[in-house]
N, CA and C atoms as an extended XYZ file, in Angstrom:
525
Properties=species:S:1:pos:R:3:atomname:S:1:resname:S:1:resid:I:1 pbc="F F F"
N       206.574       -8.912      138.100 N   VAL     1
C       207.662       -8.778      139.041 CA  VAL     1
C       208.665       -7.782      138.458 C   VAL     1
N       209.101       -6.872      139.290 N   ARG     2
C       210.192       -5.969      138.908 CA  ARG     2
C       211.406       -6.408      139.735 C   ARG     2
N       212.602       -6.345      139.130 N   PHE     3
C       213.804       -6.786      139.831 CA  PHE     3
C       214.997       -6.058      139.255 C   PHE     3
N       216.133       -6.118      139.954 N   THR     4
C       217.314       -5.386      139.482 CA  THR     4
C       218.134       -6.183      138.487 C   THR     4
N       218.249       -7.504      138.686 N   GLU     5
C       219.012       -8.328      137.745 CA  GLU     5
C       218.804       -9.794      138.049 C   GLU     5
N       219.263      -10.624      137.111 N   TRP     6
C       219.265      -12.069      137.319 CA  TRP     6
C       220.562      -12.445      138.032 C   TRP     6
N       220.482      -13.398      138.937 N   THR     7
C       221.698      -13.909      139.577 CA  THR     7
C       222.329      -14.945      138.664 C   THR     7
N       223.549      -15.364      138.961 N   ARG     8
C       224.234      -16.347      138.114 CA  ARG     8
C       223.501      -17.677      138.068 C   ARG     8
N       222.824      -18.018      139.175 N   ASP     9
C       222.108      -19.295      139.201 CA  ASP     9
C       220.663      -19.167      138.722 C   ASP     9
N       220.311      -18.048      138.081 N   GLY    10
C       218.982      -17.902      137.486 CA  GLY    10
C       217.910      -17.343      138.401 C   GLY    10
N       218.285      -16.860      139.584 N   GLY    11
C       217.314      -16.262      140.496 CA  GLY    11
C       217.159      -14.767      140.242 C   GLY    11
N       216.180      -14.163      140.875 N   LEU    12
C       215.947      -12.727      140.747 CA  LEU    12
C       216.571      -11.995      141.927 C   LEU    12
N       217.250      -10.907      141.642 N   ARG    13
C       217.824      -10.082      142.693 CA  ARG    13
C       216.878       -8.914      142.966 C   ARG    13
N       216.538       -8.699      144.215 N   HIS    14
C       215.640       -7.632      144.669 CA  HIS    14
C       214.287       -7.660      143.955 C   HIS    14
N       213.606       -8.818      143.937 N   PRO    15
C       212.306       -8.869      143.252 CA  PRO    15
C       211.219       -8.137      144.050 C   PRO    15
N       210.308       -7.514      143.307 N   THR    16
C       209.154       -6.855      143.908 CA  THR    16
C       207.918       -7.298      143.136 C   THR    16
N       206.942       -7.839      143.839 N   PHE    17
C       205.712       -8.274      143.190 CA  PHE    17
C       204.896       -7.047      142.803 C   PHE    17
N       204.581       -6.934      141.524 N   MET    18
C       203.854       -5.773      141.005 CA  MET    18
C       202.378       -6.073      140.768 C   MET    18
N       202.024       -7.351      140.675 N   GLY    19
C       200.627       -7.724      140.442 CA  GLY    19
C       200.534       -8.852      139.442 C   GLY    19
N       199.321       -9.402      139.327 N   LEU    20
C       199.086      -10.488      138.384 CA  LEU    20
C       198.738       -9.928      137.017 C   LEU    20
N       199.191      -10.609      135.965 N   ARG    21
C       198.869      -10.200      134.600 CA  ARG    21
C       197.668      -10.996      134.139 C   ARG    21
N       196.631      -10.309      133.813 N   THR    22
C       195.417      -10.982      133.330 CA  THR    22
C       195.407      -11.083      131.810 C   THR    22
N       196.343      -10.409      131.146 N   ASP    23
C       196.391      -10.419      129.683 CA  ASP    23
C       197.200      -11.576      129.116 C   ASP    23
N       197.838      -12.395      129.978 N   LYS    24
C       198.668      -13.504      129.508 CA  LYS    24
C       198.343      -14.771      130.279 C   LYS    24
N       198.543      -15.897      129.586 N   LYS    25
C       198.423      -17.197      130.233 CA  LYS    25
C       199.740      -17.495      130.937 C   LYS    25
N       199.746      -18.274      132.006 N   PRO    26
C       200.998      -18.564      132.728 CA  PRO    26
C       202.102      -19.116      131.835 C   PRO    26
N       201.748      -19.984      130.881 N   GLU    27
C       202.788      -20.566      130.020 CA  GLU    27
C       203.392      -19.544      129.045 C   GLU    27
N       202.754      -18.396      128.877 N   GLU    28
C       203.307      -17.338      128.023 CA  GLU    28
C       204.318      -16.466      128.763 C   GLU    28
N       204.384      -16.604      130.063 N   CYS    29
C       205.299      -15.784      130.873 CA  CYS    29
C       206.637      -16.514      130.984 C   CYS    29
N       207.563      -16.097      130.156 N   THR    30
C       208.875      -16.732      130.134 CA  THR    30
C       209.954      -15.674      130.283 C   THR    30
N       211.118      -16.129      130.596 N   ARG    31
C       212.249      -15.216      130.731 CA  ARG    31
C       212.660      -14.708      129.354 C   ARG    31
N       212.781      -13.398      129.222 N   VAL    32
C       213.238      -12.793      127.979 CA  VAL    32
C       214.706      -12.443      128.156 C   VAL    32
N       215.521      -12.995      127.301 N   ARG    33
C       216.960      -12.728      127.385 CA  ARG    33
C       217.303      -11.560      126.474 C   ARG    33
N       218.074      -10.591      127.009 N   PRO    34
C       218.450       -9.446      126.170 CA  PRO    34
C       219.374       -9.884      125.057 C   PRO    34
N       219.363       -9.123      123.971 N   GLU    35
C       220.276       -9.403      122.879 CA  GLU    35
C       221.700       -9.144      123.344 C   GLU    35
N       222.619       -9.934      122.814 N   GLU    36
C       224.031       -9.724      123.141 CA  GLU    36
C       224.479       -8.389      122.568 C   GLU    36
N       225.215       -7.604      123.340 N   PRO    37
C       225.711       -6.349      122.787 CA  PRO    37
C       226.698       -6.636      121.659 C   PRO    37
N       226.802       -5.719      120.708 N   PRO    38
C       227.763       -5.955      119.621 CA  PRO    38
C       229.181       -5.973      120.167 C   PRO    38
N       230.052       -6.727      119.523 N   PRO    39
C       231.443       -6.757      120.005 CA  PRO    39
C       232.080       -5.394      119.824 C   PRO    39
N       233.056       -5.061      120.669 N   PRO    40
C       233.733       -3.773      120.493 CA  PRO    40
C       234.414       -3.734      119.137 C   PRO    40
N       234.509       -2.554      118.563 N   PRO    41
C       235.141       -2.471      117.247 CA  PRO    41
C       236.607       -2.876      117.308 C   PRO    41
N       237.060       -3.416      116.198 N   ALA    42
C       238.478       -3.782      116.124 CA  ALA    42
C       239.306       -2.509      116.238 C   ALA    42
N       240.402       -2.614      116.931 N   ASN    43
C       241.246       -1.434      117.128 CA  ASN    43
C       242.189       -1.242      115.947 C   ASN    43
N       241.582       -1.069      114.784 N   GLU    44
C       242.402       -0.775      113.621 CA  GLU    44
C       242.853        0.671      113.719 C   GLU    44
N       244.116        0.917      113.513 N   PRO    45
C       244.572        2.300      113.629 CA  PRO    45
C       244.016        3.173      112.504 C   PRO    45
N       243.538        4.316      112.888 N   HIS    46
C       243.050        5.317      111.947 CA  HIS    46
C       243.882        6.570      112.149 C   HIS    46
N       244.226        7.203      111.065 N   ARG    47
C       245.037        8.413      111.157 CA  ARG    47
C       244.152        9.597      111.548 C   ARG    47
N       244.562       10.294      112.593 N   VAL    48
C       243.858       11.491      113.031 CA  VAL    48
C       244.811       12.659      112.815 C   VAL    48
N       244.483       13.457      111.850 N   GLU    49
C       245.328       14.589      111.469 CA  GLU    49
C       245.157       15.733      112.464 C   GLU    49
N       246.244       16.225      113.004 N   LEU    50
C       246.215       17.383      113.898 CA  LEU    50
C       246.203       18.652      113.053 C   LEU    50
N       245.245       19.520      113.336 N   THR    51
C       245.175       20.807      112.628 CA  THR    51
C       245.360       21.939      113.633 C   THR    51
N       245.989       22.997      113.206 N   SER    52
C       246.225       24.175      114.056 CA  SER    52
C       246.897       23.792      115.369 C   SER    52
N       247.899       22.946      115.281 N   GLY    53
C       248.597       22.470      116.474 CA  GLY    53
C       249.272       23.558      117.282 C   GLY    53
N       249.593       24.695      116.659 N   ASP    54
C       250.265       25.775      117.378 CA  ASP    54
C       249.294       26.700      118.111 C   ASP    54
N       248.000       26.437      118.002 N   ARG    55
C       247.013       27.274      118.698 CA  ARG    55
C       247.166       27.104      120.209 C   ARG    55
N       247.320       28.190      120.923 N   VAL    56
C       247.489       28.156      122.377 CA  VAL    56
C       246.114       27.969      123.026 C   VAL    56
N       245.990       26.896      123.801 N   LEU    57
C       244.728       26.612      124.500 CA  LEU    57
C       244.792       27.014      125.976 C   LEU    57
N       245.994       27.031      126.540 N   PHE    58
C       246.187       27.405      127.942 CA  PHE    58
C       247.153       28.594      127.983 C   PHE    58
N       246.617       29.813      127.977 N   PRO    59
C       247.465       31.008      127.873 CA  PRO    59
C       248.509       31.157      128.983 C   PRO    59
N       248.174       30.830      130.226 N   LYS    60
C       249.137       31.012      131.330 CA  LYS    60
C       250.386       30.161      131.150 C   LYS    60
N       250.211       28.922      130.707 N   THR    61
C       251.345       28.010      130.569 CA  THR    61
C       251.870       27.926      129.144 C   THR    61
N       251.067       28.397      128.192 N   GLY    62
C       251.466       28.338      126.794 CA  GLY    62
C       251.222       26.994      126.132 C   GLY    62
N       250.494       26.091      126.814 N   TYR    63
C       250.225       24.782      126.220 CA  TYR    63
C       249.349       24.947      124.979 C   TYR    63
N       249.727       24.225      123.939 N   THR    64
C       249.043       24.333      122.652 CA  THR    64
C       248.144       23.117      122.409 C   THR    64
N       247.435       23.206      121.320 N   LYS    65
C       246.602       22.086      120.897 CA  LYS    65
C       247.474       20.848      120.635 C   LYS    65
N       248.663       21.048      120.102 N   ALA    66
C       249.596       19.932      119.884 CA  ALA    66
C       250.007       19.298      121.209 C   ALA    66
N       250.162       20.113      122.260 N   ASP    67
C       250.497       19.574      123.580 CA  ASP    67
C       249.354       18.697      124.115 C   ASP    67
N       248.124       19.162      123.945 N   VAL    68
C       246.960       18.383      124.389 CA  VAL    68
C       246.879       17.080      123.590 C   VAL    68
N       247.116       17.154      122.301 N   TYR    69
C       247.115       15.988      121.418 CA  TYR    69
C       248.130       14.953      121.902 C   TYR    69
N       249.330       15.388      122.208 N   GLU    70
C       250.376       14.480      122.701 CA  GLU    70
C       250.029       13.923      124.076 C   GLU    70
N       249.444       14.750      124.922 N   TYR    71
C       249.027       14.288      126.247 CA  TYR    71
C       247.979       13.179      126.102 C   TYR    71
N       246.961       13.418      125.274 N   TYR    72
C       245.929       12.395      125.060 CA  TYR    72
C       246.544       11.121      124.495 C   TYR    72
N       247.519       11.265      123.588 N   ARG    73
C       248.182       10.082      123.034 CA  ARG    73
C       248.893        9.314      124.155 C   ARG    73
N       249.539       10.035      125.058 N   THR    74
C       250.297        9.409      126.145 CA  THR    74
C       249.386        8.697      127.150 C   THR    74
N       248.271        9.307      127.515 N   VAL    75
C       247.397        8.719      128.541 CA  VAL    75
C       246.370        7.755      127.962 C   VAL    75
N       246.346        7.585      126.648 N   ALA    76
C       245.348        6.720      126.005 CA  ALA    76
C       245.377        5.295      126.550 C   ALA    76
N       246.568        4.782      126.848 N   LYS    77
C       246.652        3.392      127.329 CA  LYS    77
C       245.936        3.196      128.665 C   LYS    77
N       245.749        4.266      129.417 N   VAL    78
C       245.024        4.187      130.685 CA  VAL    78
C       243.578        4.664      130.522 C   VAL    78
N       243.403        5.733      129.762 N   MET    79
C       242.065        6.321      129.615 CA  MET    79
C       241.112        5.466      128.797 C   MET    79
N       241.584        4.907      127.695 N   VAL    80
C       240.686        4.155      126.812 CA  VAL    80
C       240.046        2.969      127.539 C   VAL    80
N       240.799        2.127      128.259 N   PRO    81
C       240.131        1.031      128.976 CA  PRO    81
C       239.114        1.523      130.010 C   PRO    81
N       239.391        2.650      130.651 N   ALA    82
C       238.455        3.181      131.649 CA  ALA    82
C       237.192        3.742      130.996 C   ALA    82
N       237.316        4.251      129.772 N   MET    83
C       236.191        4.907      129.104 CA  MET    83
C       235.426        3.993      128.149 C   MET    83
N       236.006        2.870      127.773 N   THR    84
C       235.370        1.977      126.806 CA  THR    84
C       233.990        1.548      127.300 C   THR    84
N       233.032        1.660      126.411 N   GLY    85
C       231.665        1.241      126.733 CA  GLY    85
C       230.840        2.293      127.438 C   GLY    85
N       231.416        3.462      127.682 N   ARG    86
C       230.703        4.529      128.383 CA  ARG    86
C       230.531        5.739      127.466 C   ARG    86
N       229.286        6.159      127.225 N   PRO    87
C       229.084        7.366      126.418 CA  PRO    87
C       229.688        8.577      127.123 C   PRO    87
N       230.031        9.584      126.338 N   ILE    88
C       230.556       10.813      126.922 CA  ILE    88
C       229.830       12.019      126.342 C   ILE    88
N       229.898       13.087      127.077 N   SER    89
C       229.610       14.418      126.561 CA  SER    89
C       230.893       15.198      126.854 C   SER    89
N       231.051       16.351      126.222 N   PHE    90
C       232.335       17.043      126.392 CA  PHE    90
C       232.192       18.533      126.142 C   PHE    90
N       233.185       19.267      126.633 N   GLN    91
C       233.259       20.705      126.409 CA  GLN    91
C       234.412       20.983      125.474 C   GLN    91
N       234.138       21.819      124.478 N   GLN    92
C       235.164       22.209      123.521 CA  GLN    92
C       235.538       23.665      123.747 C   GLN    92
N       236.815       23.937      123.617 N   PHE    93
C       237.347       25.286      123.776 CA  PHE    93
C       238.232       25.611      122.569 C   PHE    93
N       237.629       25.855      121.396 N   PRO    94
C       238.433       26.073      120.196 CA  PRO    94
C       239.344       27.290      120.265 C   PRO    94
N       239.003       28.271      121.081 N   LYS    95
C       239.849       29.468      121.209 CA  LYS    95
C       240.626       29.462      122.520 C   LYS    95
N       240.661       28.328      123.197 N   GLY    96
C       241.388       28.222      124.457 CA  GLY    96
C       240.491       28.418      125.665 C   GLY    96
N       241.038       28.095      126.838 N   ILE    97
C       240.225       28.137      128.058 CA  ILE    97
C       239.896       29.544      128.516 C   ILE    97
N       240.550       30.543      127.963 N   GLY    98
C       240.239       31.921      128.311 CA  GLY    98
C       238.959       32.423      127.655 C   GLY    98
N       238.455       31.696      126.665 N   SER    99
C       237.229       32.093      125.973 CA  SER    99
C       236.089       31.170      126.385 C   SER    99
N       234.914       31.525      125.938 N   THR   100
C       233.743       30.702      126.249 CA  THR   100
C       233.766       29.456      125.377 C   THR   100
N       233.758       28.328      125.999 N   GLY   101
C       233.674       27.072      125.268 CA  GLY   101
C       232.217       26.689      125.108 C   GLY   101
N       231.974       25.523      124.589 N   PHE   102
C       230.599       25.046      124.477 CA  PHE   102
C       230.545       23.563      124.802 C   PHE   102
N       229.376       23.177      125.301 N   PHE   103
C       229.139       21.827      125.794 CA  PHE   103
C       228.442       21.028      124.698 C   PHE   103
N       228.894       19.806      124.489 N   ARG   104
C       228.277       18.936      123.484 CA  ARG   104
C       227.829       17.630      124.114 C   ARG   104
N       226.554       17.330      123.921 N   GLN   105
C       226.080       15.985      124.242 CA  GLN   105
C       226.202       15.120      123.008 C   GLN   105
N       225.902       15.722      121.872 N   MET   106
C       225.925       14.976      120.626 CA  MET   106
C       227.165       15.374      119.831 C   MET   106
N       227.971       14.396      119.524 N   ALA   107
C       229.178       14.657      118.745 CA  ALA   107
C       228.787       14.859      117.289 C   ALA   107
N       229.292       15.925      116.704 N   LYS   108
C       229.013       16.206      115.294 CA  LYS   108
C       230.319       16.137      114.515 C   LYS   108
N       230.215       15.722      113.273 N   GLY   109
C       231.388       15.672      112.418 CA  GLY   109
C       232.386       14.593      112.799 C   GLY   109
N       231.895       13.554      113.462 N   THR   110
C       232.801       12.475      113.883 CA  THR   110
C       233.251       11.659      112.673 C   THR   110
N       234.424       11.052      112.770 N   PRO   111
C       234.871       10.172      111.687 CA  PRO   111
C       233.945        8.960      111.568 C   PRO   111
N       233.944        8.337      110.399 N   GLU   112
C       233.041        7.192      110.166 CA  GLU   112
C       233.359        6.013      111.075 C   GLU   112
N       234.575        5.924      111.579 N   TRP   113
C       234.964        4.808      112.437 CA  TRP   113
C       234.637        5.047      113.910 C   TRP   113
N       234.196        6.228      114.269 N   ALA   114
C       233.892        6.535      115.673 CA  ALA   114
C       232.633        5.796      116.116 C   ALA   114
N       232.627        5.367      117.357 N   THR   115
C       231.472        4.670      117.917 CA  THR   115
C       230.513        5.696      118.511 C   THR   115
N       229.284        5.692      118.011 N   LEU   116
C       228.230        6.588      118.500 CA  LEU   116
C       227.091        5.736      119.033 C   LEU   116
N       226.513        6.170      120.160 N   VAL   117
C       225.419        5.438      120.779 CA  VAL   117
C       224.180        6.321      120.791 C   VAL   117
N       223.089        5.864      120.158 N   PRO   118
C       221.863        6.665      120.186 CA  PRO   118
C       221.222        6.617      121.573 C   PRO   118
N       220.723        7.739      122.009 N   PHE   119
C       220.101        7.843      123.325 CA  PHE   119
C       218.928        8.809      123.227 C   PHE   119
N       217.788        8.423      123.753 N   ARG   120
C       216.610        9.288      123.735 CA  ARG   120
C       216.744       10.309      124.865 C   ARG   120
N       216.821       11.582      124.504 N   HIS   121
C       216.992       12.659      125.476 CA  HIS   121
C       215.795       13.591      125.376 C   HIS   121
N       214.908       13.511      126.332 N   GLN   122
C       213.699       14.328      126.412 CA  GLN   122
C       212.915       14.300      125.111 C   GLN   122
N       213.125       15.241      124.211 N   THR   123
C       212.292       15.337      123.012 CA  THR   123
C       212.960       14.848      121.737 C   THR   123
N       214.221       14.431      121.826 N   ARG   124
C       214.919       14.033      120.604 CA  ARG   124
C       215.943       12.947      120.900 C   ARG   124
N       216.398       12.335      119.834 N   GLU   125
C       217.448       11.333      119.968 CA  GLU   125
C       218.792       12.003      119.719 C   GLU   125
N       219.741       11.738      120.604 N   VAL   126
C       221.095       12.249      120.425 CA  VAL   126
C       222.044       11.059      120.342 C   VAL   126
N       223.171       11.275      119.706 N   LYS   127
C       224.175       10.221      119.579 CA  LYS   127
C       225.404       10.639      120.364 C   LYS   127
N       225.662        9.889      121.422 N   HIS   128
C       226.829       10.157      122.263 CA  HIS   128
C       228.033        9.378      121.749 C   HIS   128
N       229.162       10.004      121.839 N   LEU   129
C       230.417        9.390      121.441 CA  LEU   129
C       230.893        8.443      122.542 C   LEU   129
N       231.514        7.340      122.139 N   VAL   130
C       232.130        6.404      123.079 CA  VAL   130
C       233.617        6.337      122.739 C   VAL   130
N       234.457        6.562      123.731 N   VAL   131
C       235.912        6.486      123.535 CA  VAL   131
C       236.308        5.030      123.719 C   VAL   131
N       236.497        4.337      122.601 N   ASP   132
C       236.845        2.919      122.670 CA  ASP   132
C       238.135        2.598      121.916 C   ASP   132
N       238.864        3.639      121.540 N   ARG   133
C       240.145        3.459      120.856 CA  ARG   133
C       240.957        4.743      121.011 C   ARG   133
N       242.264        4.656      120.971 N   PRO   134
C       243.101        5.851      121.126 CA  PRO   134
C       242.792        6.941      120.106 C   PRO   134
N       242.442        6.543      118.902 N   GLU   135
C       242.159        7.526      117.858 CA  GLU   135
C       240.991        8.436      118.227 C   GLU   135
N       240.045        7.920      118.988 N   THR   136
C       238.910        8.748      119.409 CA  THR   136
C       239.402        9.858      120.335 C   THR   136
N       240.318        9.532      121.230 N   LEU   137
C       240.901       10.561      122.093 CA  LEU   137
C       241.653       11.604      121.274 C   LEU   137
N       242.376       11.162      120.273 N   LEU   138
C       243.113       12.105      119.428 CA  LEU   138
C       242.156       12.992      118.638 C   LEU   138
N       241.047       12.427      118.188 N   TRP   139
C       240.045       13.232      117.495 CA  TRP   139
C       239.485       14.294      118.443 C   TRP   139
N       239.230       13.907      119.696 N   LEU   140
C       238.737       14.867      120.694 CA  LEU   140
C       239.768       15.972      120.945 C   LEU   140
N       241.037       15.602      121.014 N   ALA   141
C       242.087       16.613      121.201 CA  ALA   141
C       242.086       17.583      120.026 C   ALA   141
N       241.924       17.074      118.838 N   ASN   142
C       241.908       17.934      117.660 CA  ASN   142
C       240.675       18.836      117.629 C   ASN   142
N       239.630       18.453      118.350 N   GLN   143
C       238.427       19.271      118.467 CA  GLN   143
C       238.528       20.246      119.637 C   GLN   143
N       239.673       20.287      120.298 N   SER   144
C       239.889       21.109      121.502 CA  SER   144
C       238.896       20.758      122.594 C   SER   144
N       238.577       19.457      122.695 N   ALA   145
C       237.700       18.958      123.760 CA  ALA   145
C       238.562       18.752      124.994 C   ALA   145
N       238.445       19.658      125.951 N   LEU   146
C       239.339       19.646      127.110 CA  LEU   146
C       238.681       19.082      128.366 C   LEU   146
N       237.367       18.997      128.377 N   THR   147
C       236.658       18.441      129.522 CA  THR   147
C       235.779       17.304      129.022 C   THR   147
N       236.109       16.079      129.427 N   LEU   148
C       235.369       14.902      128.993 CA  LEU   148
C       234.505       14.415      130.153 C   LEU   148
N       233.214       14.294      129.911 N   HIS   149
C       232.268       13.866      130.943 CA  HIS   149
C       231.788       12.458      130.610 C   HIS   149
N       232.362       11.497      131.284 N   MET   150
C       232.045       10.092      131.044 CA  MET   150
C       230.823        9.698      131.869 C   MET   150
N       229.913        8.959      131.268 N   TRP   151
C       228.744        8.468      131.994 CA  TRP   151
C       229.179        7.474      133.065 C   TRP   151
N       228.377        7.335      134.087 N   SER   152
C       228.638        6.355      135.147 CA  SER   152
C       228.059        4.993      134.801 C   SER   152
N       227.446        4.892      133.626 N   SER   153
C       226.873        3.619      133.180 CA  SER   153
C       227.481        3.234      131.841 C   SER   153
N       227.247        1.997      131.469 N   ARG   154
C       227.787        1.479      130.215 CA  ARG   154
C       226.679        1.379      129.163 C   ARG   154
N       227.073        1.290      127.920 N   VAL   155
C       226.138        1.268      126.793 CA  VAL   155
C       225.069        0.195      126.971 C   VAL   155
N       225.458       -0.976      127.430 N   GLU   156
C       224.507       -2.084      127.557 CA  GLU   156
C       223.430       -1.826      128.606 C   GLU   156
N       223.723       -0.958      129.593 N   HIS   157
C       222.789       -0.694      130.692 CA  HIS   157
C       222.834        0.796      131.025 C   HIS   157
N       222.369        1.632      130.098 N   LEU   158
C       222.492        3.080      130.271 CA  LEU   158
C       221.808        3.613      131.526 C   LEU   158
N       220.736        2.963      131.956 N   SER   159
C       220.018        3.463      133.134 CA  SER   159
C       220.495        2.815      134.425 C   SER   159
N       221.613        2.076      134.379 N   GLU   160
C       222.131        1.385      135.559 CA  GLU   160
C       223.593        1.749      135.790 C   GLU   160
N       223.867        2.871      136.470 N   PRO   161
C       225.262        3.244      136.746 CA  PRO   161
C       225.963        2.162      137.558 C   PRO   161
N       227.251        1.975      137.284 N   ASP   162
C       227.992        0.981      138.051 CA  ASP   162
C       229.110        1.594      138.883 C   ASP   162
N       229.142        2.911      138.967 N   TYR   163
C       230.030        3.580      139.908 CA  TYR   163
C       229.520        4.991      140.158 C   TYR   163
N       230.049        5.616      141.186 N   ALA   164
C       229.637        6.981      141.535 CA  ALA   164
C       230.880        7.850      141.700 C   ALA   164
N       230.695        9.140      141.483 N   VAL   165
C       231.778       10.111      141.640 CA  VAL   165
C       231.357       11.115      142.701 C   VAL   165
N       232.235       11.388      143.621 N   PHE   166
C       231.989       12.417      144.624 CA  PHE   166
C       232.967       13.557      144.362 C   PHE   166
N       232.449       14.712      144.055 N   ASP   167
C       233.269       15.884      143.770 CA  ASP   167
C       233.281       16.751      145.016 C   ASP   167
N       234.329       16.664      145.791 N   LEU   168
C       234.430       17.382      147.057 CA  LEU   168
C       235.311       18.609      146.866 C   LEU   168
N       234.689       19.764      146.841 N   ASP   169
C       235.436       21.006      146.674 CA  ASP   169
C       235.634       21.651      148.037 C   ASP   169
N       236.871       22.051      148.358 N   PRO   170
C       237.093       22.718      149.646 CA  PRO   170
C       236.422       24.085      149.658 C   PRO   170
N       236.047       24.527      150.856 N   ALA   171
C       235.446       25.859      150.992 CA  ALA   171
C       236.470       26.931      150.637 C   ALA   171
N       236.013       28.015      150.082 N   LYS   172
C       236.926       29.075      149.649 CA  LYS   172
C       237.577       29.809      150.835 C   LYS   172
N       236.887       29.854      151.957 N   ASP   173
C       237.438       30.568      153.096 CA  ASP   173
C       238.285       29.676      154.022 C   ASP   173
N       238.525       28.438      153.569 N   GLY   174
C       239.377       27.538      154.334 CA  GLY   174
C       238.651       26.708      155.366 C   GLY   174
N       237.336       26.858      155.511 N   ASP   175
C       236.568       26.048      156.487 CA  ASP   175
C       236.223       24.695      155.943 C   ASP   175
């Protein structure tokens, strides 16, 4: 039987009969309970040193890396709860948005306290960063990570998104 999930009362949601198993006896067919996910890390404060804070990342407005760092610090109380448990990929712009940035699925050079989730991606395993504490956002700001792409699923169920995003861009000619 294939199904989407167990109900609270122990039933199957959206079950589909796939066939009989001839390799097992009926008494060997039991419910397998998944392992409990590890508890979220303790939110012990870690110092994230800002480097090159005067580097201009937004030339038109003059916003610097220090401005982005402070912005991330300010919005952390809202962003961290929304991002906790969700792997991210991100774009870094070390020379500012006027230059070519680069996209990262796998975070490199992360602090030892950062939460990384291994994920099998086509031919290799990559480790995605999870923003589960304000310090992770500050580390991203220090990396000039200006575009954060949060997964629609959580670590415990990577192949089961629990929300969707609709990106509606208006037509350029006004239609």
